[in-house]
């Protein structure tokens, strides 16, 4: 067999050929023999290098675990920050998270774990706002005078003041009434010490409202939910002391736009106190005093408020307003230039008040919606409203349901509607106007609705 060196030398000697390079002969590696390799067996048979956590993950776990004592969220990279927020506990103190965490995902978890399925659309699509509004609401609804420390709520103010826009209070608890001692000596001792009852009848909004600089809506009900067999009338008592403290709080809240107090037995005297505090309010747009006990004296105060505020919506349905009270509201309405909606449903204005309201609309040029349902109205009111439908060009919706207008009243309304091109809603259910008048009015309304739709399209195209 020829030697490799001889072959290479011959190839190099032959003209026109390139020398070929052969790889070196591999030497036998004795370590490659599996019989001679050293075997390494781990103590944990399931151990693998792949399950060793990265140092980054260990650091993030440490940050999450010690976030209460060392909240360094702002110092992290965006990707690391997102991972920490996903792992943070929703039970962390609000003193730590309130003004530090703005991530909506974290507050979504907080709301879901606390209240389950929730509708965030009522809170400006902000889960953080929803959490703090409902949290503050729960604190107020469970507040017991002379038992709960008011400082608990005051401590919450710096944490939630930037996020609370609306407070809806569905109950307010009264103070705990201790059983009276029949012992005369005990009663004498109590009188000597000057004890004359609780320091407040319900939660005092005066300690809170002036500190919520972004508060726009306040809904209040002075009552107790789910009292069951423990029902007592004092659980649903809006006292004069409550009224005074609430009025003072309303006056101090300059950012308030909507105020509603329902089902709280607000009578004339209390209504006058509340309304007096709202006179010349810089931002109030909507007032709702529904389901109360307001009569004519309270209605006169409401009339005064209409022209000493920027009210756009007034709701006082289901009260005790009669003709004189409605006349006071009508007088204010005739001179008003801001009110857009008036709801007097379920009162007792009668034709005396109904005619006054209708005559005011002959002068008013701003009101868009009027609700006079269930007010004991008859044909005389329908007669004046017929004139309104002919002359008024701003009214868009009118509700006369559950009155006794009669067939003649229906004819009068039909005549007025035949000259109207702006009203698109007219509710005359249960008014005994007759099917013919009801049908004719409905046809006119359809025509007005079509005209309104075309006007809206033209305006939208012009704006583009």
mmCIF file of C-alpha atoms in Angstrom, residues 37 76 81 109 114 176 182 210 339 409 450:
data_model
loop_
_atom_site.group_PDB
_atom_site.id
_atom_site.type_symbol
_atom_site.label_atom_id
_atom_site.label_comp_id
_atom_site.label_asym_id
_atom_site.label_seq_id
_atom_site.Cartn_x
_atom_site.Cartn_y
_atom_site.Cartn_z
ATOM 1 C CA UNK A 37 -16.827 7.679 31.753
ATOM 2 C CA UNK A 76 -38.725 49.353 37.948
ATOM 3 C CA UNK A 81 -43.450 46.843 36.732
ATOM 4 C CA UNK A 109 -58.840 42.867 40.563
ATOM 5 C CA UNK A 114 -64.597 42.610 46.750
ATOM 6 C CA UNK A 176 -77.629 53.056 69.098
ATOM 7 C CA UNK A 182 -86.068 53.040 85.294
ATOM 8 C CA UNK A 210 -65.719 70.374 51.863
ATOM 9 C CA UNK A 339 -84.106 75.186 33.316
ATOM 10 C CA UNK A 409 -109.283 67.767 26.150
ATOM 11 C CA UNK A 450 -88.823 62.328 11.131
#
